[in-house]
Amino acid sequence: MNITHIFVQYKAVVFLSLFIYVLFWLIITILKQAPIEIVHEHDSSTSNLDLILIYLSKCHINLLLIDPFVLEFLFVQQLSYKQLRKRLITFGIFNDSLRLLEPIFSINNFSVKLSNSDHIFIEYDQQIVHLAVLHPQNSYFLIQKNLLPLPSDVHLSYGDTPRVIEPQEAKFRRRKYRFSSPQNASHFLWLYNISQFIECNHALAKEMETNYHLYQNTSQLDLTIRPMRMISNALNQFEKHHWLAGGTLLGWYRHCGLIPYTQDVDFGLFAEEYDE
Ligand SMILES: *[C@@H]1O[C@H](CO)[C@@H](O)[C@H](O)[C@H]1NC(C)=O
Ligand SMILES: *[C@@H]1O[C@H](CO)[C@@H](O)[C@H](O)[C@H]1NC(C)=O
Ligand SMILES: *[C@@H]1O[C@H](CO)[C@@H](O)[C@H](O)[C@H]1NC(C)=O
Ligand SMILES: *[C@@H]1O[C@H](CO)[C@@H](O)[C@H](O)[C@H]1NC(C)=O
Ligand SMILES: *[C@@H]1O[C@H](CO)[C@@H](O)[C@H](O)[C@H]1NC(C)=O
């Protein structure tokens, strides 16, 4: 093989590589600039729900299915997604996804309503996608109460009252849908059904500090809350109902923490569930 031959072959490879590179670059640039459209994937089999979800996934928003009705429908009863009929479906989004939602306000076809940046309602032709913002707080995710008046036929599963999602329950995985769902849907539903978040009395806690000089000891709090959390997680795992009781409940209500100088913790459980 002589030198010129190799050079000619080499040149061809270089030009071909260059051509492919430029082609890829062009495609990527064009794709990047393409405005997000909602109409293109609209065919007879695409529901209004899908139209909104397609749009949101194009915005790279991680949607967490937390709607109890839909979780029950898809993952407990194992019914088909295509048969799903519900006017409003609730998804959780983490608070840092809020900024990704900006472009949605410019889509003519969607009617977007906000409640204090805590709840977002995206309506398209009677179908509503409700996004409930999960605020990281202490060791849990808080969903605030919705303040926006809603049509009388719409009822919220999240936003009806403040609610909390535990980090253990916030492990979602992406299956075949455009959204993630809890790893263990029936367990998630069990917790949803039995739990309620009751906010402490911040004004009273302040008063305890200013008038009675009863301060929270943060190192004591850390010491106490860790085992409480472990016990509560274990009871959740075995699906045993439990709640704060006695002085611990009073401490949460009156001090937004523990009653100063207490060393013990009280949980309540049902005697009938004391079996194994
Ligand atoms: C969205 O709205 C525009 C007009 O604002 C209309 O032309 C278009 O057909 C609508 N798209 C869908 C999917 O309804
Ligand atoms: C999300 O919430 C956390 C805790 O409240 C806060 O520190 C953070 O700044 C929030 N992020 C955004 C983007 O708002
Ligand atoms: C949650 O409660 C609903 C209505 O009370 C019930 O239909 C459903 O089976 C319950 N789910 C679980 C997991 O307990
Ligand atoms: C706070 O709690 C820690 C741990 O129980 C204890 O050692 C410390 O003395 C407490 N501090 C005050 C000011 O009570
Ligand atoms: C879901 O969680 C419950 C309660 O912790 C457990 O009994 C069940 O085995 C779990 N199911 C799966 C599929 O992991």
CSV table of C-alpha atoms and ligand atoms in Angstrom, one decimal:
chain,number,residue,atom,x,y,z
A,1,MET,CA,0.0,0.0,0.0
A,2,ASN,CA,1.6,3.3,-1.0
A,3,ILE,CA,1.5,6.6,1.0
A,4,THR,CA,-0.9,8.4,-1.4
A,5,HIS,CA,-3.4,5.6,-1.2
A,6,ILE,CA,-3.5,5.7,2.6
A,7,PHE,CA,-3.8,9.5,2.5
A,8,VAL,CA,-6.7,9.4,0.1
A,9,GLN,CA,-8.5,6.9,2.3
A,10,TYR,CA,-7.7,8.8,5.5
A,11,LYS,CA,-9.0,12.0,3.9
A,12,ALA,CA,-12.3,10.3,3.0
A,13,VAL,CA,-12.6,9.2,6.6
A,14,VAL,CA,-11.9,12.6,8.0
A,15,PHE,CA,-14.4,14.3,5.7
A,16,LEU,CA,-17.0,11.7,6.5
A,17,SER,CA,-16.5,12.1,10.2
A,18,LEU,CA,-16.7,15.9,9.8
A,19,PHE,CA,-19.9,15.6,7.8
A,20,ILE,CA,-21.5,13.3,10.4
A,21,TYR,CA,-20.4,15.6,13.2
A,22,VAL,CA,-21.8,18.7,11.5
A,23,LEU,CA,-25.0,16.9,10.8
A,24,PHE,CA,-25.4,15.8,14.4
A,25,TRP,CA,-24.6,19.3,15.6
A,26,LEU,CA,-27.2,20.8,13.3
A,27,ILE,CA,-29.9,18.3,14.4
A,28,ILE,CA,-29.1,18.9,18.1
A,29,THR,CA,-29.2,22.7,17.6
A,30,ILE,CA,-32.5,22.6,15.8
A,31,LEU,CA,-34.0,20.3,18.4
A,32,LYS,CA,-32.8,22.5,21.2
A,33,GLN,CA,-34.4,25.6,19.7
A,34,ALA,CA,-37.7,23.9,18.8
A,35,PRO,CA,-40.4,25.5,20.9
A,36,ILE,CA,-42.3,23.1,23.1
A,37,GLU,CA,-45.5,22.3,21.2
A,38,ILE,CA,-48.4,20.4,22.5
A,39,VAL,CA,-50.2,19.7,19.3
A,40,HIS,CA,-47.9,17.4,17.5
A,41,GLU,CA,-48.5,14.2,19.4
A,42,HIS,CA,-52.3,14.8,19.4
A,43,ASP,CA,-54.0,12.0,17.8
A,44,SER,CA,-57.3,10.3,18.6
A,45,SER,CA,-55.7,8.0,21.1
A,46,THR,CA,-54.0,10.7,23.1
A,47,SER,CA,-56.2,11.8,26.0
A,48,ASN,CA,-56.3,15.3,27.4
A,49,LEU,CA,-54.5,14.0,30.4
A,50,ASP,CA,-51.7,12.7,28.2
A,51,LEU,CA,-51.5,16.1,26.4
A,52,ILE,CA,-50.7,17.8,29.6
A,53,LEU,CA,-48.3,15.1,30.8
A,54,ILE,CA,-46.4,15.1,27.5
A,55,TYR,CA,-46.0,18.8,27.8
A,56,LEU,CA,-44.8,18.6,31.4
A,57,SER,CA,-42.3,15.8,30.6
A,58,LYS,CA,-40.9,18.0,27.8
A,59,CYS,CA,-40.3,20.6,30.6
A,60,HIS,CA,-38.3,17.8,32.4
A,61,ILE,CA,-40.5,17.9,35.4
A,62,ASN,CA,-40.4,14.8,37.5
A,63,LEU,CA,-44.0,14.0,38.2
A,64,LEU,CA,-44.7,11.9,41.3
A,65,LEU,CA,-48.1,10.2,41.2
A,66,ILE,CA,-49.6,10.6,44.7
A,67,ASP,CA,-53.3,10.6,43.8
A,68,PRO,CA,-54.7,7.9,46.0
A,69,PHE,CA,-57.6,7.1,43.6
A,70,VAL,CA,-55.2,6.7,40.6
A,71,LEU,CA,-52.7,4.7,42.7
A,72,GLU,CA,-55.4,2.3,43.7
A,73,PHE,CA,-56.8,2.1,40.2
A,74,LEU,CA,-53.4,1.4,38.5
A,75,PHE,CA,-51.3,-0.5,41.0
A,76,VAL,CA,-53.7,-2.2,43.4
A,77,GLN,CA,-56.6,-3.0,41.1
A,78,GLN,CA,-54.2,-3.2,38.2
A,79,LEU,CA,-56.7,-1.6,35.8
A,80,SER,CA,-55.7,-0.2,32.5
A,81,TYR,CA,-54.4,3.3,32.2
A,82,LYS,CA,-56.5,3.8,29.1
A,83,GLN,CA,-59.6,3.3,31.2
A,84,LEU,CA,-58.7,5.9,33.7
A,85,ARG,CA,-61.3,8.6,33.9
A,86,LYS,CA,-60.9,11.2,36.6
A,87,ARG,CA,-61.3,14.9,36.1
A,88,LEU,CA,-58.5,16.0,38.4
A,89,ILE,CA,-55.3,14.0,39.0
A,90,THR,CA,-52.8,15.0,41.6
A,91,PHE,CA,-49.0,14.7,41.2
A,92,GLY,CA,-46.3,15.8,43.6
A,93,ILE,CA,-43.4,17.9,42.4
A,94,PHE,CA,-40.4,18.9,44.4
A,95,ASN,CA,-40.1,22.6,45.1
A,96,ASP,CA,-37.0,23.0,42.9
A,97,SER,CA,-39.1,22.0,39.8
A,98,LEU,CA,-41.2,25.1,40.1
A,99,ARG,CA,-38.9,27.2,38.0
A,100,LEU,CA,-39.2,24.6,35.2
A,101,LEU,CA,-42.9,25.3,35.0
A,102,GLU,CA,-42.4,28.9,33.8
A,103,PRO,CA,-43.1,28.2,30.0
A,104,ILE,CA,-46.5,26.6,30.8
A,105,PHE,CA,-48.1,30.0,31.4
A,106,SER,CA,-47.6,30.9,27.7
A,107,ILE,CA,-49.5,27.9,26.4
A,108,ASN,CA,-52.8,29.2,25.1
A,109,ASN,CA,-54.6,25.9,25.4
A,110,PHE,CA,-53.9,25.4,29.0
A,111,SER,CA,-55.6,27.3,31.8
A,112,VAL,CA,-53.1,27.5,34.6
A,113,LYS,CA,-54.1,28.6,38.1
A,114,LEU,CA,-51.9,28.9,41.2
A,115,SER,CA,-52.5,28.8,44.9
A,116,ASN,CA,-49.5,30.6,46.5
A,117,SER,CA,-47.0,28.6,44.4
A,118,ASP,CA,-48.0,25.6,46.5
A,119,HIS,CA,-50.6,24.1,44.2
A,120,ILE,CA,-50.8,24.4,40.4
A,121,PHE,CA,-53.8,23.5,38.4
A,122,ILE,CA,-53.4,23.0,34.7
A,123,GLU,CA,-56.7,22.5,32.9
A,124,TYR,CA,-57.1,21.4,29.3
A,125,ASP,CA,-60.6,20.8,28.1
A,126,GLN,CA,-62.1,19.6,31.4
A,127,GLN,CA,-59.1,17.6,32.4
A,128,ILE,CA,-57.1,19.0,35.3
A,129,VAL,CA,-53.6,18.1,36.3
A,130,HIS,CA,-53.0,19.2,39.9
A,131,LEU,CA,-49.4,19.7,41.0
A,132,ALA,CA,-48.8,19.8,44.7
A,133,VAL,CA,-45.5,21.2,45.7
A,134,LEU,CA,-43.5,19.1,48.2
A,135,HIS,CA,-41.6,21.5,50.5
A,136,PRO,CA,-38.6,19.9,52.3
A,137,GLN,CA,-39.1,20.7,56.0
A,138,ASN,CA,-37.4,19.2,59.0
A,139,SER,CA,-37.2,15.6,58.0
A,140,TYR,CA,-40.3,15.4,55.9
A,141,PHE,CA,-42.0,16.9,52.8
A,142,LEU,CA,-44.8,19.2,53.6
A,143,ILE,CA,-47.7,19.9,51.3
A,144,GLN,CA,-49.5,23.1,52.2
A,145,LYS,CA,-53.3,23.6,52.2
A,146,ASN,CA,-54.7,24.8,48.9
A,147,LEU,CA,-56.3,28.3,49.0
A,148,LEU,CA,-57.8,28.5,45.6
A,149,PRO,CA,-61.5,28.0,45.3
A,150,LEU,CA,-62.3,24.9,43.1
A,151,PRO,CA,-65.3,23.8,41.1
A,152,SER,CA,-67.8,21.9,43.4
A,153,ASP,CA,-67.3,18.6,41.5
A,154,VAL,CA,-63.6,18.7,42.2
A,155,HIS,CA,-62.2,17.3,45.5
A,156,LEU,CA,-58.5,17.3,46.4
A,157,SER,CA,-56.7,14.4,48.0
A,158,TYR,CA,-53.7,16.6,48.7
A,159,GLY,CA,-54.2,20.2,49.6
A,160,ASP,CA,-57.5,19.6,51.4
A,161,THR,CA,-55.5,20.0,54.6
A,162,PRO,CA,-51.7,20.3,55.2
A,163,ARG,CA,-50.2,16.9,54.6
A,164,VAL,CA,-46.8,15.3,55.0
A,165,ILE,CA,-44.9,12.7,52.9
A,166,GLU,CA,-42.2,10.8,54.8
A,167,PRO,CA,-38.8,10.5,53.0
A,168,GLN,CA,-39.2,6.7,53.2
A,169,GLU,CA,-42.5,7.1,51.3
A,170,ALA,CA,-41.0,9.5,48.8
A,171,LYS,CA,-39.1,6.8,47.0
A,172,PHE,CA,-40.6,6.8,43.6
A,173,ARG,CA,-39.7,4.9,40.5
A,174,ARG,CA,-40.5,5.4,36.9
A,175,ARG,CA,-42.4,2.6,35.3
A,176,LYS,CA,-44.0,2.6,31.9
A,177,TYR,CA,-45.8,5.9,32.4
A,178,ARG,CA,-44.8,9.5,32.0
A,179,PHE,CA,-44.7,9.8,35.8
A,180,SER,CA,-43.0,8.0,38.7
A,181,SER,CA,-45.0,6.2,41.3
A,182,PRO,CA,-44.3,5.0,44.9
A,183,GLN,CA,-42.2,1.9,45.1
A,184,ASN,CA,-44.9,0.2,47.2
A,185,ALA,CA,-48.2,1.8,46.2
A,186,SER,CA,-50.4,-0.2,48.6
A,187,HIS,CA,-48.1,0.8,51.5
A,188,PHE,CA,-48.2,4.4,50.4
A,189,LEU,CA,-52.0,4.2,50.4
A,190,TRP,CA,-52.1,2.7,53.8
A,191,LEU,CA,-50.2,5.6,55.2
A,192,TYR,CA,-52.3,8.1,53.3
A,193,ASN,CA,-55.4,6.6,54.7
A,194,ILE,CA,-54.4,6.6,58.3
A,195,SER,CA,-52.3,9.7,58.7
A,196,GLN,CA,-52.9,13.3,59.3
A,197,PHE,CA,-50.5,16.2,59.8
A,198,ILE,CA,-51.4,18.4,62.8
A,199,GLU,CA,-49.3,21.6,62.9
A,200,CYS,CA,-48.0,22.7,66.3
A,201,ASN,CA,-49.0,25.9,67.9
A,202,HIS,CA,-46.2,28.3,66.9
A,203,ALA,CA,-47.7,31.3,68.9
A,204,LEU,CA,-47.9,29.2,72.1
A,205,ALA,CA,-44.4,27.8,71.6
A,206,LYS,CA,-43.1,31.4,71.3
A,207,GLU,CA,-45.0,32.4,74.4
A,208,MET,CA,-43.4,29.4,76.3
A,209,GLU,CA,-40.0,30.8,75.4
A,210,THR,CA,-40.6,34.5,76.0
A,211,ASN,CA,-42.8,34.4,79.1
A,212,TYR,CA,-41.8,31.2,80.8
A,213,HIS,CA,-38.2,30.8,79.5
A,214,LEU,CA,-38.8,27.2,78.5
A,215,TYR,CA,-36.5,26.8,75.6
A,216,GLN,CA,-36.0,23.8,73.3
A,217,ASN,CA,-32.6,22.0,73.8
A,218,THR,CA,-31.5,21.2,70.3
A,219,SER,CA,-29.1,18.5,71.3
A,220,GLN,CA,-31.8,16.8,73.4
A,221,LEU,CA,-34.2,17.1,70.4
A,222,ASP,CA,-31.6,15.4,68.1
A,223,LEU,CA,-31.1,12.7,70.7
A,224,THR,CA,-34.8,12.0,71.1
A,225,ILE,CA,-36.1,12.4,67.6
A,226,ARG,CA,-33.7,9.9,66.0
A,227,PRO,CA,-35.0,6.8,68.0
A,228,MET,CA,-38.6,8.1,67.6
A,229,ARG,CA,-38.2,8.2,63.9
A,230,MET,CA,-36.8,4.6,63.9
A,231,ILE,CA,-39.6,3.3,66.0
A,232,SER,CA,-42.2,5.1,63.8
A,233,ASN,CA,-40.6,3.7,60.6
A,234,ALA,CA,-40.6,0.2,62.0
A,235,LEU,CA,-44.3,0.5,63.0
A,236,ASN,CA,-45.1,1.8,59.6
A,237,GLN,CA,-43.3,-1.0,57.9
A,238,PHE,CA,-45.5,-3.5,59.9
A,239,GLU,CA,-48.5,-1.3,59.2
A,240,LYS,CA,-49.3,-0.7,62.9
A,241,HIS,CA,-51.3,2.4,63.6
A,242,HIS,CA,-49.6,4.7,66.0
A,243,TRP,CA,-49.7,8.3,67.2
A,244,LEU,CA,-48.0,10.6,69.6
A,245,ALA,CA,-49.5,10.5,73.0
A,246,GLY,CA,-49.3,11.9,76.5
A,247,GLY,CA,-46.4,14.4,77.2
A,248,THR,CA,-44.9,13.9,73.8
A,249,LEU,CA,-48.1,15.1,72.1
A,250,LEU,CA,-48.4,18.0,74.6
A,251,GLY,CA,-44.7,18.9,73.8
A,252,TRP,CA,-45.4,19.0,70.1
A,253,TYR,CA,-48.6,21.1,70.5
A,254,ARG,CA,-47.3,23.5,73.1
A,255,HIS,CA,-43.6,23.8,72.4
A,256,CYS,CA,-43.3,22.7,68.8
A,257,GLY,CA,-40.8,20.1,70.2
A,258,LEU,CA,-40.4,18.4,73.5
A,259,ILE,CA,-41.4,19.5,77.0
A,260,PRO,CA,-38.1,20.7,78.3
A,261,TYR,CA,-36.3,18.3,80.7
A,262,THR,CA,-38.5,15.3,79.7
A,263,GLN,CA,-36.5,12.1,79.0
A,264,ASP,CA,-39.2,9.8,77.7
A,265,VAL,CA,-41.4,9.5,74.6
A,266,ASP,CA,-45.0,8.3,74.4
A,267,PHE,CA,-46.6,6.6,71.5
A,268,GLY,CA,-50.2,5.2,71.4
A,269,LEU,CA,-51.0,1.9,69.7
A,270,PHE,CA,-54.1,-0.3,69.4
A,271,ALA,CA,-54.2,-3.3,71.7
A,272,GLU,CA,-55.8,-5.4,69.0
A,273,GLU,CA,-52.8,-4.8,66.7
A,274,TYR,CA,-50.4,-6.0,69.4
A,275,ASP,CA,-49.9,-9.5,67.9
A,276,GLU,CA,-46.4,-10.3,66.7
B,1,LIG,C1,-54.4,25.2,20.8
B,1,LIG,O1,-54.9,26.5,20.6
B,1,LIG,C2,-54.8,27.0,19.3
B,1,LIG,C3,-55.3,28.4,19.3
B,1,LIG,O2,-54.9,29.1,20.4
B,1,LIG,C4,-55.5,26.1,18.3
B,1,LIG,O3,-55.2,26.6,17.0
B,1,LIG,C5,-55.0,24.7,18.4
B,1,LIG,O4,-55.8,23.8,17.6
B,1,LIG,C6,-55.1,24.2,19.9
B,1,LIG,N1,-54.6,22.9,20.0
B,1,LIG,C7,-55.2,21.9,20.5
B,1,LIG,C8,-54.4,20.6,20.6
B,1,LIG,O5,-56.4,21.9,20.9
B,2,LIG,C1,-36.9,24.3,48.4
B,2,LIG,O1,-37.2,24.3,49.8
B,2,LIG,C2,-36.0,24.4,50.6
B,2,LIG,C3,-36.4,24.2,52.0
B,2,LIG,O2,-37.5,25.0,52.3
B,2,LIG,C4,-35.3,25.7,50.3
B,2,LIG,O3,-34.1,25.8,51.1
B,2,LIG,C5,-35.0,25.8,48.9
B,2,LIG,O4,-34.4,27.1,48.6
B,2,LIG,C6,-36.3,25.7,48.0
B,2,LIG,N1,-35.9,25.7,46.6
B,2,LIG,C7,-36.5,26.5,45.8
B,2,LIG,C8,-36.0,26.4,44.4
B,2,LIG,O5,-37.4,27.2,46.1
B,3,LIG,C1,-58.0,3.6,51.9
B,3,LIG,O1,-59.4,4.0,52.1
B,3,LIG,C2,-60.3,3.8,51.1
B,3,LIG,C3,-61.6,4.5,51.4
B,3,LIG,O2,-61.8,4.4,52.8
B,3,LIG,C4,-60.4,2.3,50.8
B,3,LIG,O3,-61.3,2.1,49.7
B,3,LIG,C5,-59.0,1.7,50.5
B,3,LIG,O4,-59.1,0.3,50.4
B,3,LIG,C6,-58.1,2.0,51.6
B,3,LIG,N1,-56.7,1.6,51.2
B,3,LIG,C7,-55.9,1.1,52.0
B,3,LIG,C8,-54.6,0.6,51.4
B,3,LIG,O5,-56.1,0.9,53.2
B,4,LIG,C1,-29.2,19.8,76.5
B,4,LIG,O1,-29.3,18.4,76.4
B,4,LIG,C2,-28.1,17.7,76.6
B,4,LIG,C3,-28.3,16.3,76.3
B,4,LIG,O2,-29.3,15.7,77.0
B,4,LIG,C4,-27.5,18.0,78.0
B,4,LIG,O3,-26.3,17.4,78.1
B,4,LIG,C5,-27.4,19.5,78.2
B,4,LIG,O4,-27.0,19.8,79.5
B,4,LIG,C6,-28.7,20.2,77.9
B,4,LIG,N1,-28.5,21.7,77.9
B,4,LIG,C7,-29.3,22.5,78.6
B,4,LIG,C8,-29.0,23.9,78.5
B,4,LIG,O5,-30.2,22.1,79.3
B,5,LIG,C1,-45.4,-3.2,50.7
B,5,LIG,O1,-45.3,-2.8,52.0
B,5,LIG,C2,-46.0,-3.7,53.0
B,5,LIG,C3,-45.9,-3.0,54.3
B,5,LIG,O2,-44.6,-2.6,54.7
B,5,LIG,C4,-45.3,-5.0,52.9
B,5,LIG,O3,-46.0,-5.9,53.8
B,5,LIG,C5,-45.4,-5.6,51.5
B,5,LIG,O4,-44.7,-6.8,51.4
B,5,LIG,C6,-44.7,-4.6,50.5
B,5,LIG,N1,-44.9,-5.0,49.2
B,5,LIG,C7,-43.9,-5.1,48.3
B,5,LIG,C8,-44.3,-5.6,46.9
B,5,LIG,O5,-42.8,-4.8,48.6
